[in-house]
PDB file of C-alpha atoms in Angstrom:
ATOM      1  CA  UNK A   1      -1.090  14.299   4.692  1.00 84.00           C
ATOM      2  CA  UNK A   2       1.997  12.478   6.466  1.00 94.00           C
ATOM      3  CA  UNK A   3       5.109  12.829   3.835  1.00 96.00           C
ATOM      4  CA  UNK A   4       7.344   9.893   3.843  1.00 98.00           C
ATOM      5  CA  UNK A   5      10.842   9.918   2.427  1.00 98.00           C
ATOM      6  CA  UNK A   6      13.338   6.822   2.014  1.00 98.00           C
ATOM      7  CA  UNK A   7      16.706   6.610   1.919  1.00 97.00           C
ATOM      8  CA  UNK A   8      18.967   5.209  -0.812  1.00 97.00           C
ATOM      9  CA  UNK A   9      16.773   4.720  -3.416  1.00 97.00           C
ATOM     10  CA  UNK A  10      18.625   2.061  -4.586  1.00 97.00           C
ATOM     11  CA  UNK A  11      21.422  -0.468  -2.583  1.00 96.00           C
ATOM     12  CA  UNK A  12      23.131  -2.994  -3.840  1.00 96.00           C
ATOM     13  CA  UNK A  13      24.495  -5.490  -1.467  1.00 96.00           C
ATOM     14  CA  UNK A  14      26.682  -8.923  -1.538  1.00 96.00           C
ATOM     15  CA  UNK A  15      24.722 -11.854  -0.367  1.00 96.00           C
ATOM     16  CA  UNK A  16      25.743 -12.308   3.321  1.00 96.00           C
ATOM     17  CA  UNK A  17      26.229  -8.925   3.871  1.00 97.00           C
ATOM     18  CA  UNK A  18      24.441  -6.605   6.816  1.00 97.00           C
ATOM     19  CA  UNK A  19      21.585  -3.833   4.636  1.00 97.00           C
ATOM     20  CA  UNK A  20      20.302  -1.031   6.651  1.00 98.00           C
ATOM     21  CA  UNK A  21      17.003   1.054   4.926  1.00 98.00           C
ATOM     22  CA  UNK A  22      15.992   3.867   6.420  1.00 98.00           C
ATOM     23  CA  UNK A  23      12.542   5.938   6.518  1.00 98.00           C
ATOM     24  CA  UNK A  24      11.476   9.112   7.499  1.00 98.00           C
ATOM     25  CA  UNK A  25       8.192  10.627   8.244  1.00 98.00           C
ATOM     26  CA  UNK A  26       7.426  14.557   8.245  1.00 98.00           C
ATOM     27  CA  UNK A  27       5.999  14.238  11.578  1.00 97.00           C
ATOM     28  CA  UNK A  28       6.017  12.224  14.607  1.00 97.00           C
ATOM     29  CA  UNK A  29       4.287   8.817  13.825  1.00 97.00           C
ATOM     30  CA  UNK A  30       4.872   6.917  16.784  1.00 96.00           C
ATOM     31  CA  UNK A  31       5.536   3.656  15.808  1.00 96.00           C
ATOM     32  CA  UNK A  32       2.628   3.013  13.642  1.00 97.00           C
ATOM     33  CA  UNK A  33       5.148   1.710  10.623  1.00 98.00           C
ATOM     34  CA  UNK A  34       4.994  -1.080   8.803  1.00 98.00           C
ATOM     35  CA  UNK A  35       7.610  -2.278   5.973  1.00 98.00           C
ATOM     36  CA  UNK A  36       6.506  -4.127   3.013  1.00 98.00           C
ATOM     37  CA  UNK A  37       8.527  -6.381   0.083  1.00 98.00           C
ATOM     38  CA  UNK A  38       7.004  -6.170  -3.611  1.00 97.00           C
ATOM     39  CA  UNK A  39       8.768  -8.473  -5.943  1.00 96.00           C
ATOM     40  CA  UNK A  40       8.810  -7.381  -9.732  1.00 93.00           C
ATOM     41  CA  UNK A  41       5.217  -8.377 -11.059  1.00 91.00           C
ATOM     42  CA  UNK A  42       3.701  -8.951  -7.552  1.00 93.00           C
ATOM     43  CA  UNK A  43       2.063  -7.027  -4.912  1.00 94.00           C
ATOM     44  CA  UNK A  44       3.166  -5.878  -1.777  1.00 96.00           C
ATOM     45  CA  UNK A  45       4.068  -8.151   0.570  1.00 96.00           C
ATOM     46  CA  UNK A  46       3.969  -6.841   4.833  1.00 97.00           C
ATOM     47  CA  UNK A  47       6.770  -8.079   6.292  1.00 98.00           C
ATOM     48  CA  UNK A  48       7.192  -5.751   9.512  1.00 98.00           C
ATOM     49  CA  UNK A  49       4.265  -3.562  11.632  1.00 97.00           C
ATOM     50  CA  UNK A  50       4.137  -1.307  14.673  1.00 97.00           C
ATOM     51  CA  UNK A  51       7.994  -0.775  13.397  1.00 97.00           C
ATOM     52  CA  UNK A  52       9.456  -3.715  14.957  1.00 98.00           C
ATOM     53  CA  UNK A  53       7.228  -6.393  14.697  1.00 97.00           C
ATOM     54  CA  UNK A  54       7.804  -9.443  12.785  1.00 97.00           C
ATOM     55  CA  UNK A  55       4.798 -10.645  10.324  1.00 96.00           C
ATOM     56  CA  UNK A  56       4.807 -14.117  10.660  1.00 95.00           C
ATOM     57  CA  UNK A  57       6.249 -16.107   9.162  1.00 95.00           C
ATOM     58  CA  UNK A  58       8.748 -13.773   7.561  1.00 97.00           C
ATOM     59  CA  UNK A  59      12.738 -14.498   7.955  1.00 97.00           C
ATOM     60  CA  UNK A  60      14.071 -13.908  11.335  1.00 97.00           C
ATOM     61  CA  UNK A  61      16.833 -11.960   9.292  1.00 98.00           C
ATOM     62  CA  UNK A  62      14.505  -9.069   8.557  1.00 98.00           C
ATOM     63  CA  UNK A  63      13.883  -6.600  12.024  1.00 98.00           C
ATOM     64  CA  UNK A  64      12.879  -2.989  12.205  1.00 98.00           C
ATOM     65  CA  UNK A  65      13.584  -0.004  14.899  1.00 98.00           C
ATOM     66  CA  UNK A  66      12.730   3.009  15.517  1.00 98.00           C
ATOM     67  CA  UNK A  67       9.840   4.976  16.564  1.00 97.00           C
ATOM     68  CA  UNK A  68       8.515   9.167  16.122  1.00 97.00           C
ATOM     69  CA  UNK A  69       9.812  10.116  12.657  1.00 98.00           C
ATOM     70  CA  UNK A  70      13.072   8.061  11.988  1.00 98.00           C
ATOM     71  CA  UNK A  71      12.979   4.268  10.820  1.00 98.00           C
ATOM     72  CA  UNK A  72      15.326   1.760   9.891  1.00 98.00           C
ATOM     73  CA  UNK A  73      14.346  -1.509   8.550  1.00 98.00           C
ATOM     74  CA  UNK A  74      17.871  -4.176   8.563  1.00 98.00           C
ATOM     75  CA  UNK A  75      18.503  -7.438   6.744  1.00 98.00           C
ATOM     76  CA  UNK A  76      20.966  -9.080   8.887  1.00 97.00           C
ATOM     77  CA  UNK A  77      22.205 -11.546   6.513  1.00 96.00           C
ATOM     78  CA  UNK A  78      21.317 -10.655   2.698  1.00 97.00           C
ATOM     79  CA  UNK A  79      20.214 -13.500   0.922  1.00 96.00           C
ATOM     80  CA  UNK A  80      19.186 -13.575  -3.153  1.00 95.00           C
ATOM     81  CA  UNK A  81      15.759 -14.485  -2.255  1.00 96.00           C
ATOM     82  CA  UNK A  82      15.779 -10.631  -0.836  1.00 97.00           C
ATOM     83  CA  UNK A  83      15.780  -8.878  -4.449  1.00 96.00           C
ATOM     84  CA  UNK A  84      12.511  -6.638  -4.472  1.00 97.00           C
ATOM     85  CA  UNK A  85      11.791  -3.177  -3.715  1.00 98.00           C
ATOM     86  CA  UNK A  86      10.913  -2.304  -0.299  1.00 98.00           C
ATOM     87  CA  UNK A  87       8.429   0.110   1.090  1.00 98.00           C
ATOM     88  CA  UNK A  88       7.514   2.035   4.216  1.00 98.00           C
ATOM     89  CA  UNK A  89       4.282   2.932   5.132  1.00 98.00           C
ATOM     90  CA  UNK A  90       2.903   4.997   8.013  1.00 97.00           C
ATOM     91  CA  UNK A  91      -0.657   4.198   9.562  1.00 96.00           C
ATOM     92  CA  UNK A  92      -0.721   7.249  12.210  1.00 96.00           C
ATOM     93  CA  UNK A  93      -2.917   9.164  10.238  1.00 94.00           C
ATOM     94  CA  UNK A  94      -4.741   7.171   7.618  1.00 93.00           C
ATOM     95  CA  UNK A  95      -1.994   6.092   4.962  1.00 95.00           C
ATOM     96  CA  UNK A  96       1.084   7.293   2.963  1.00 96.00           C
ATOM     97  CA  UNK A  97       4.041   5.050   1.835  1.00 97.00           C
ATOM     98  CA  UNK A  98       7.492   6.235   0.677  1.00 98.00           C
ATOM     99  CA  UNK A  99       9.082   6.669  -2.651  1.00 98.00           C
ATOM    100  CA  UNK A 100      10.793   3.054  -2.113  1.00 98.00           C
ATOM    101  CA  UNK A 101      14.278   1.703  -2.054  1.00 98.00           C
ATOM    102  CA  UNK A 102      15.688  -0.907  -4.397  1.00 97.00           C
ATOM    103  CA  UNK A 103      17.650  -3.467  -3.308  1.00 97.00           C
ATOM    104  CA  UNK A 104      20.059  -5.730  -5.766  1.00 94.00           C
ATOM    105  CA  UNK A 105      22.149  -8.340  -5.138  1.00 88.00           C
TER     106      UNK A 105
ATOM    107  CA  UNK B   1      -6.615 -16.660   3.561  1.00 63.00           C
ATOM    108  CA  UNK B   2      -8.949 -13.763   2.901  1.00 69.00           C
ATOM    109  CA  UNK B   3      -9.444 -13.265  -0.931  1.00 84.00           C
ATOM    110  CA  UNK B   4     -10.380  -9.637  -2.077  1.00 93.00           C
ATOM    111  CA  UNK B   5     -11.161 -10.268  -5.971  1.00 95.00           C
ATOM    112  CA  UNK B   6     -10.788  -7.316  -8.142  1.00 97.00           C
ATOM    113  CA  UNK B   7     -12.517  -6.745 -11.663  1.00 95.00           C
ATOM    114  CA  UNK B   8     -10.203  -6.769 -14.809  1.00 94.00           C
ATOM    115  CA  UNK B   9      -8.009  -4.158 -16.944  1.00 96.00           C
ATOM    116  CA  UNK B  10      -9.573  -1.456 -18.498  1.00 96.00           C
ATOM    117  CA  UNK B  11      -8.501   1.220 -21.063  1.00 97.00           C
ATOM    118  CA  UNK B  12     -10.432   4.417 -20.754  1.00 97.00           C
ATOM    119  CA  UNK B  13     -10.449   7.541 -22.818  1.00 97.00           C
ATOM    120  CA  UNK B  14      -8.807  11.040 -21.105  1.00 97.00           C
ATOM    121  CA  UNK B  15     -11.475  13.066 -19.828  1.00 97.00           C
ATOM    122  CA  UNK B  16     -13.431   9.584 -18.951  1.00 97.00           C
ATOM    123  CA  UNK B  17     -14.500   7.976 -15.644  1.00 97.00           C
ATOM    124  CA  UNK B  18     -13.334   4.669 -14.400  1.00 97.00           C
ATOM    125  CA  UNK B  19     -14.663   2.000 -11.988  1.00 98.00           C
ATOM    126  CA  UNK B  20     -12.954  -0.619  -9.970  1.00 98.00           C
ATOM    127  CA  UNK B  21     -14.141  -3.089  -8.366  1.00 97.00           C
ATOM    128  CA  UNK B  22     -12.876  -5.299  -4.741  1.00 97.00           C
ATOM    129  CA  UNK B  23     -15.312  -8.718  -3.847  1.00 95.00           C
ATOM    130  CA  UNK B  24     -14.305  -9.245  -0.253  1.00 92.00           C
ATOM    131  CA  UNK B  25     -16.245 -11.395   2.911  1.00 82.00           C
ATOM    132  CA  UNK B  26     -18.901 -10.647   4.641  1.00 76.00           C
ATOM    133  CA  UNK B  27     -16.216 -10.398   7.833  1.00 82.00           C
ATOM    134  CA  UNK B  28     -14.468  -7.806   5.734  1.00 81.00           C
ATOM    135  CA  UNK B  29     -17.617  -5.148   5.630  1.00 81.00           C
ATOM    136  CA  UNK B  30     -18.371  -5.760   9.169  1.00 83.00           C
ATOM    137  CA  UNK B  31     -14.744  -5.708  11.040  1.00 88.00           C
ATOM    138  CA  UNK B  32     -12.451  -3.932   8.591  1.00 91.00           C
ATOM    139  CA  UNK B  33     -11.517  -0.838   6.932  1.00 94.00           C
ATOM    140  CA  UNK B  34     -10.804  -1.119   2.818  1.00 95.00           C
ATOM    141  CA  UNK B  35      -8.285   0.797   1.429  1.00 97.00           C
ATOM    142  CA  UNK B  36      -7.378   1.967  -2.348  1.00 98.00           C
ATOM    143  CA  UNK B  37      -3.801   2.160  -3.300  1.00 98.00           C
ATOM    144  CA  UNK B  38      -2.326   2.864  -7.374  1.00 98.00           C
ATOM    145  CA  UNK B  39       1.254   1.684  -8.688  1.00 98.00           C
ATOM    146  CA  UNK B  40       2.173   3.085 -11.975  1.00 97.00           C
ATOM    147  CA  UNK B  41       4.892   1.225 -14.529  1.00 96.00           C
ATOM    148  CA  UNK B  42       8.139   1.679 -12.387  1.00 93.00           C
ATOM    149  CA  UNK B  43       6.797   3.518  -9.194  1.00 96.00           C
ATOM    150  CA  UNK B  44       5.811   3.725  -6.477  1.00 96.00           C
ATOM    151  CA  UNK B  45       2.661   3.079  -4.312  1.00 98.00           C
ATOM    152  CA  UNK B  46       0.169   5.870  -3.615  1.00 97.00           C
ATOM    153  CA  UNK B  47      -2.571   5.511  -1.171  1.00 97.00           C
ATOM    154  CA  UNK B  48      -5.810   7.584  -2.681  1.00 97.00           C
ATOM    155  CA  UNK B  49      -8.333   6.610  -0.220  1.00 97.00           C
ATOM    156  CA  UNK B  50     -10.468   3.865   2.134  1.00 96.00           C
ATOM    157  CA  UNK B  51     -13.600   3.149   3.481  1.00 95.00           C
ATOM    158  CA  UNK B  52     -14.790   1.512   7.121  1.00 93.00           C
ATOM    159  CA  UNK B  53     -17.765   0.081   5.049  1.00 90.00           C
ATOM    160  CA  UNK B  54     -19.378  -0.806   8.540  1.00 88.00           C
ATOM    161  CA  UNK B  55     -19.278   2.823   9.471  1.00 90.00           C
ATOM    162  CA  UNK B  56     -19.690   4.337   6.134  1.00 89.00           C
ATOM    163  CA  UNK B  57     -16.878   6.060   6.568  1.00 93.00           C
ATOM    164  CA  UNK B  58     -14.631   7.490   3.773  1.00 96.00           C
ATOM    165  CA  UNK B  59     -11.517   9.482   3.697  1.00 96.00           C
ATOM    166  CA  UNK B  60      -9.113  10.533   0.671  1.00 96.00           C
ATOM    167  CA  UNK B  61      -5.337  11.788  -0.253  1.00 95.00           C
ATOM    168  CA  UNK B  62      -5.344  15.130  -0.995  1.00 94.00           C
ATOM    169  CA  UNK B  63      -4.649  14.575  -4.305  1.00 95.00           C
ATOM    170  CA  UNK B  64      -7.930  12.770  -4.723  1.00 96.00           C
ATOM    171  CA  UNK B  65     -10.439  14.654  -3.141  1.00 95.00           C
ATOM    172  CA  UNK B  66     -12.911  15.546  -5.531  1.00 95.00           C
ATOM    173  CA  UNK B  67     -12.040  13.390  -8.362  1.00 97.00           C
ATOM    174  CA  UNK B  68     -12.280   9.991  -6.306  1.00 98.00           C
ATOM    175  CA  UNK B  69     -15.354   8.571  -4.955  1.00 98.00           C
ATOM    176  CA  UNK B  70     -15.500   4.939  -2.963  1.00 97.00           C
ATOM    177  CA  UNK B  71     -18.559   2.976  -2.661  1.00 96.00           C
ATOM    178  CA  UNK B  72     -20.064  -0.502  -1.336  1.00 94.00           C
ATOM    179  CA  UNK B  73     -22.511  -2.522  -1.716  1.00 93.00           C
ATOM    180  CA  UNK B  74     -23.519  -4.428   1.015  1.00 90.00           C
ATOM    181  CA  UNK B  75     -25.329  -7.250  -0.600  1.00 91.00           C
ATOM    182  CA  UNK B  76     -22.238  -8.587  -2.763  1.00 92.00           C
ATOM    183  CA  UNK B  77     -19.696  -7.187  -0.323  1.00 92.00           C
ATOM    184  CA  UNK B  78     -18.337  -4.726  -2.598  1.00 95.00           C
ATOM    185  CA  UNK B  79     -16.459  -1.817  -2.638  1.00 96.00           C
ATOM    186  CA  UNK B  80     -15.704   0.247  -5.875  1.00 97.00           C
ATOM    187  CA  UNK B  81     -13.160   2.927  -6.827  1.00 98.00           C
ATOM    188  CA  UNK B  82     -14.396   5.644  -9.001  1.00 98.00           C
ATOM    189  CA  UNK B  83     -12.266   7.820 -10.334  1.00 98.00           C
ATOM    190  CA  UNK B  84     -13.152  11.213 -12.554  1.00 97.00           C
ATOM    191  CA  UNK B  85     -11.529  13.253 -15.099  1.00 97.00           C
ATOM    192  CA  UNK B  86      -8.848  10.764 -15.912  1.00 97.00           C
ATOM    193  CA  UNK B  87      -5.589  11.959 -17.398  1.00 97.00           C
ATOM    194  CA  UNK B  88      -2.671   9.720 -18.690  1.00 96.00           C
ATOM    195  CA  UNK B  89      -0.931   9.803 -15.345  1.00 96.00           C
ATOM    196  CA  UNK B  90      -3.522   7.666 -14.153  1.00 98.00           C
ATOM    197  CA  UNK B  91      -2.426   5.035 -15.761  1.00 98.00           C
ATOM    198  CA  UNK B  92      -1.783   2.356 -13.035  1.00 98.00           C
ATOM    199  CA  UNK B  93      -2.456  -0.915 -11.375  1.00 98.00           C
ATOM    200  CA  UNK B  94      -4.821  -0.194  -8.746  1.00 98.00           C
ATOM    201  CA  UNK B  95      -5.155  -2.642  -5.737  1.00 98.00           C
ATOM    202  CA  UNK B  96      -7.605  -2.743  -2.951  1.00 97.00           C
ATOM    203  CA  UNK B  97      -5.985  -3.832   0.355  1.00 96.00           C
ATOM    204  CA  UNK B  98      -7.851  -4.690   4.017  1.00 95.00           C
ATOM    205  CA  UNK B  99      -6.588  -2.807   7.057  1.00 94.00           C
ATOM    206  CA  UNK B 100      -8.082  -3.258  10.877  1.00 90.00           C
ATOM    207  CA  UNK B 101      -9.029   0.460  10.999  1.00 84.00           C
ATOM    208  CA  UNK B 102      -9.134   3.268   8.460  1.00 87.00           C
ATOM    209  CA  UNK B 103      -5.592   3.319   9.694  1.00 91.00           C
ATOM    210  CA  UNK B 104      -3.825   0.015   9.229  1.00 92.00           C
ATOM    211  CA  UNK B 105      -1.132  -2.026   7.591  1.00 96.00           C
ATOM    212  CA  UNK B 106      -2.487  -4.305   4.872  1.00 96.00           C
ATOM    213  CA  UNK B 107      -2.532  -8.189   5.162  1.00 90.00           C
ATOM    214  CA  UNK B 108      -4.424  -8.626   2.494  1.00 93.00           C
ATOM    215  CA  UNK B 109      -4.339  -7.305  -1.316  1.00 96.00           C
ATOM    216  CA  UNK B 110      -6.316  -7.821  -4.393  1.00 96.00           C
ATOM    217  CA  UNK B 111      -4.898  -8.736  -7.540  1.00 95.00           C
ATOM    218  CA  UNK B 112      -4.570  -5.558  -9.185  1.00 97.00           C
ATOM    219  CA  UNK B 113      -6.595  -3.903 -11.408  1.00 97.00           C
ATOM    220  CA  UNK B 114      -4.797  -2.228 -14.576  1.00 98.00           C
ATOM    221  CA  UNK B 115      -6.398   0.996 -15.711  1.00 98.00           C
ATOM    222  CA  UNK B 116      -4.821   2.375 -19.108  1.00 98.00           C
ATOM    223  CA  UNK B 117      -5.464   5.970 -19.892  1.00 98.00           C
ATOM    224  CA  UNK B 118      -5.073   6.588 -23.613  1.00 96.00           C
ATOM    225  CA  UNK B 119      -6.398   8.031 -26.244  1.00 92.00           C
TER     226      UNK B 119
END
């Protein structure tokens, strides 16, 4: 299995302000990525695949980078709509998410 | 929108089995791969398995193999969870998701099925 780690766990931001989450897997992925948004009470939510594409319509705010083992998914302009815990998720090799970071506002 | 319906909550006994189920399309069974991913109270998600129902293919976590078996039934478009020897850790909302290969993002979720493990 493909180990995923996350990093913070938790982020608290102002609204307007730049948030950078980043995601690691144990071994090279490629860019099969994909980011997802789970609001308290609801499911996940894909907002980002292949690691830099855009699920449509999602906010032109969101984007994500990166490719091999190192992620970063970055909220340009953090609005209060944004509260939820995000995920990565890698798809090279069947499925395995990270632990999740928490972002407040 | 594709719809995958799940059954309801269940509370099961330690040492018990449980069964979940995912109603998808007919386009689902033929084109996609379904997956099987758990959320327990304040964590995170865990992928435990999928199936390319079209291919009768099946893979699991680590963690699972064994205890976790994944069905279909072709004639109701189906596809069922079952899970063994269940301890209190598997208490959880389990969702079945749709992915475009037996490796794939999810568009598409259930609503959640909440298993209780209790005694």
């Amino acid at each position: 299995d493909i180990q995923m780690t996350q990093s913070p766990p938790t982020l608290s931001a102002s609204v307007g302000e730049r948030v950078t989450i980043t995601c690691r897997a144990s071994r090279n992925i490629n860019n099969w990525l994909a980011w997802y948004q789970q609001k308290p009470g609801k499911g996940p939510k894909v907002m980002i695949y292949q690691a830099s594409i855009l699920e449509d319509g999602v906010p032109s705010r969101f984007s994500g980078s990166g490719s091999g083992t190192q992620f970063t998914l970055t909220i340009s302009s953090l609005q209060p709509d944004d509260v939820a815990t995000y995920y990565c998720q890698q798809y090279s090799l069947y499925s395995s998410f990270g632990p999740g970071t928490k972002l407040e506002v | 929108q594709v719809l995958l319906v799940q059954s309801g909550a269940e509370v099961k006994r330690p040492g018990s089995s449980m069964m979940v189920s995912c109603e998808t399309s007919g386009d689902t069974f033929t084109r996609f791969a379904v997956h099987w991913v758990r959320q327990a109270r304040g964590q995170g998600l865990e992928w435990i398995g999928v199936v390319v129902p079209a291919l009768g293919k099946r893979n699991f976590a680590q963690k699972f193999q064994g205890r976790a078996t994944i069905t279909t039934d072709v004639s109701t478009n189906t596809v069922f969870l079952r899970l063994n020897n269940l301890r209190s850790d598997d208490t959880a909302v389990y969702y079945c998701a749709r992915s475009l290969g037996s490796s794939g993002y999810y568009t598409s979720w259930g609503q959640g099925a909440l298993v209780t493990v209790s005694s």
